[in-house]
Amino acid sequence: MLQQLEEIRQQTIVALENVLDLETLQALHSQSVGKKGQITQVLRMIGQLLPDERPRVGQRANEIRQELEIAFSERESIIKSYELARSLEEGAIDVTLPGRSIATGKLHPATQTLRRIYKIWAEMGFQVYRSPDVVDDETNFTLLNMPAHHPARDMWDTFYTTQEGILLRTHTSPGQIYAMQEYAPEPVRIILPGMVYRYEQVTARSELQFYQVEGLAVGRGIRMTDLKGTMTAFARRYFGEERKMRFRCSHFPFTEPSVEIDIECILCDGEGCNVCKYTGWLEIAGAGMVHPVVLRNGGYDPTVFSGFAFGMGPERSTMLRHGIEDIRYFWGNDLRFLEQF
Ligand code: DAH
């Protein structure tokens, strides 16, 4: 009987070494040490032995059962850790796969241009001043030295509202009046960016709405040379040090004298092309010395104070820089266009 027990022990230990899954382990367990297993079966026959042999066999059976139970639980933890490793391997992430990129929003090309412009003017000490898009006739025209029926009003085709005398600003120049009335008699040095509106046919070259960046400097002793020097400094930073520029005589009711500022064409470097209409020059701004009437309307004494002003259209330079041929893309909200910037 002892011999039988030793064989069960030996066979079970050998079998255990080849068990690779919990199911087989369970089956082997009930077959050998389980309630109805081989060891139990051997012990059932213990009654056939002589009484003084029984304790030795019983004791040995218990030892073997204990030893095997330990061997089973050791095998069980080996199988479990092996299965864990296998499932980790199967579910593992392949870190060499290319990632999926997340679509991010971008700044509108006009906003990007405006920010570049703000930065340059900020470095020259010009603060941003915000003024309303909806203004009265008085501020958009009259106080800028264009009384009712003044022919210069025809320079801008205007969107009027249903309320008498209230309109969408046709230019950012009325912002000069708001700013001067707020600050006079203190000196001011500001830029006034914003949307302007014109009642015009929409074409590849003209839109109902576009940005302007107005500038205004008022103080004592400001002269035309300050205007020229300041605009030259701006153009050098914005268009590059080498870019030539010129000041042409012009006329605006709110400045005297008035100029228009051109830069050498950035596409043909002044050679002449269809963008500059074979002149070699591109207009970038209107400007001039603030008219004494406008200074007075803003609250400054024109015998003491003087100033310069300018107005430019940033979309145009964005179009030139990126080779955009149709201004309607700016407000068409087509992502295929916007995502390129
Ligand atoms: N307001 C003008 C326009 O819309 C641009 C302009 C010209 C603004 C001369 C100025 C200026 O401040 O001095 O065409």
mmCIF file with all atom_site columns, C-alpha atoms and ligand atoms in Angstrom, residues 156 170-171 173 176 198 212 214-215 252 254-255 286-288 309-311, ligand 1:
data_model
loop_
_atom_site.group_PDB
_atom_site.id
_atom_site.type_symbol
_atom_site.label_atom_id
_atom_site.label_alt_id
_atom_site.label_comp_id
_atom_site.label_asym_id
_atom_site.label_entity_id
_atom_site.label_seq_id
_atom_site.pdbx_PDB_ins_code
_atom_site.Cartn_x
_atom_site.Cartn_y
_atom_site.Cartn_z
_atom_site.occupancy
_atom_site.B_iso_or_equiv
_atom_site.pdbx_formal_charge
_atom_site.auth_seq_id
_atom_site.auth_comp_id
_atom_site.auth_asym_id
_atom_site.auth_atom_id
_atom_site.pdbx_PDB_model_num
ATOM   1  C CA . TRP A 1 156 ? -17.341 105.777 -49.893 1.00 0.00 ? 156 TRP A CA 1
ATOM   2  C CA . THR A 1 170 ? -17.059 103.252 -44.105 1.00 0.00 ? 170 THR A CA 1
ATOM   3  C CA . HIS A 1 171 ? -13.571 103.684 -42.672 1.00 0.00 ? 171 HIS A CA 1
ATOM   4  C CA . SER A 1 173 ? -11.180 107.348 -39.368 1.00 0.00 ? 173 SER A CA 1
ATOM   5  C CA . GLN A 1 176 ? -9.901  109.329 -34.438 1.00 0.00 ? 176 GLN A CA 1
ATOM   6  C CA . ARG A 1 198 ? -18.888 99.508  -48.068 1.00 0.00 ? 198 ARG A CA 1
ATOM   7  C CA . GLN A 1 212 ? -8.525  98.793  -41.851 1.00 0.00 ? 212 GLN A CA 1
ATOM   8  C CA . GLU A 1 214 ? -5.950  103.535 -38.743 1.00 0.00 ? 214 GLU A CA 1
ATOM   9  C CA . GLY A 1 215 ? -3.189  105.391 -36.932 1.00 0.00 ? 215 GLY A CA 1
ATOM   10 C CA . PHE A 1 252 ? -8.266  113.487 -48.132 1.00 0.00 ? 252 PHE A CA 1
ATOM   11 C CA . PHE A 1 254 ? -9.404  115.110 -43.001 1.00 0.00 ? 254 PHE A CA 1
ATOM   12 C CA . THR A 1 255 ? -5.693  115.674 -43.655 1.00 0.00 ? 255 THR A CA 1
ATOM   13 C CA . GLY A 1 286 ? -3.321  106.900 -47.172 1.00 0.00 ? 286 GLY A CA 1
ATOM   14 C CA . ALA A 1 287 ? -1.950  109.406 -44.683 1.00 0.00 ? 287 ALA A CA 1
ATOM   15 C CA . GLY A 1 288 ? -1.391  113.046 -43.880 1.00 0.00 ? 288 GLY A CA 1
ATOM   16 C CA . ALA A 1 309 ? -2.846  110.055 -39.303 1.00 0.00 ? 309 ALA A CA 1
ATOM   17 C CA . PHE A 1 310 ? -2.819  107.113 -41.655 1.00 0.00 ? 310 PHE A CA 1
ATOM   18 C CA . GLY A 1 311 ? -5.102  104.333 -42.807 1.00 0.00 ? 311 GLY A CA 1
HETATM 19 N N1 . DAH B 2 .   ? -10.003 106.761 -44.336 1.00 0.00 ? 1   DAH B N1 1
HETATM 20 C C1 . DAH B 2 .   ? -9.307  106.603 -45.601 1.00 0.00 ? 1   DAH B C1 1
HETATM 21 C C2 . DAH B 2 .   ? -9.997  105.571 -46.495 1.00 0.00 ? 1   DAH B C2 1
HETATM 22 O O1 . DAH B 2 .   ? -10.790 104.826 -45.999 1.00 0.00 ? 1   DAH B O1 1
HETATM 23 C C3 . DAH B 2 .   ? -7.885  106.201 -45.391 1.00 0.00 ? 1   DAH B C3 1
HETATM 24 C C4 . DAH B 2 .   ? -7.096  107.280 -44.743 1.00 0.00 ? 1   DAH B C4 1
HETATM 25 C C5 . DAH B 2 .   ? -6.426  108.197 -45.496 1.00 0.00 ? 1   DAH B C5 1
HETATM 26 C C6 . DAH B 2 .   ? -7.026  107.377 -43.373 1.00 0.00 ? 1   DAH B C6 1
HETATM 27 C C7 . DAH B 2 .   ? -5.683  109.189 -44.939 1.00 0.00 ? 1   DAH B C7 1
HETATM 28 C C8 . DAH B 2 .   ? -6.262  108.368 -42.768 1.00 0.00 ? 1   DAH B C8 1
HETATM 29 C C9 . DAH B 2 .   ? -5.610  109.293 -43.580 1.00 0.00 ? 1   DAH B C9 1
HETATM 30 O O2 . DAH B 2 .   ? -6.173  108.521 -41.457 1.00 0.00 ? 1   DAH B O2 1
HETATM 31 O O3 . DAH B 2 .   ? -4.881  110.283 -42.969 1.00 0.00 ? 1   DAH B O3 1
HETATM 32 O O4 . DAH B 2 .   ? -9.751  105.538 -47.655 1.00 0.00 ? 1   DAH B O4 1
#
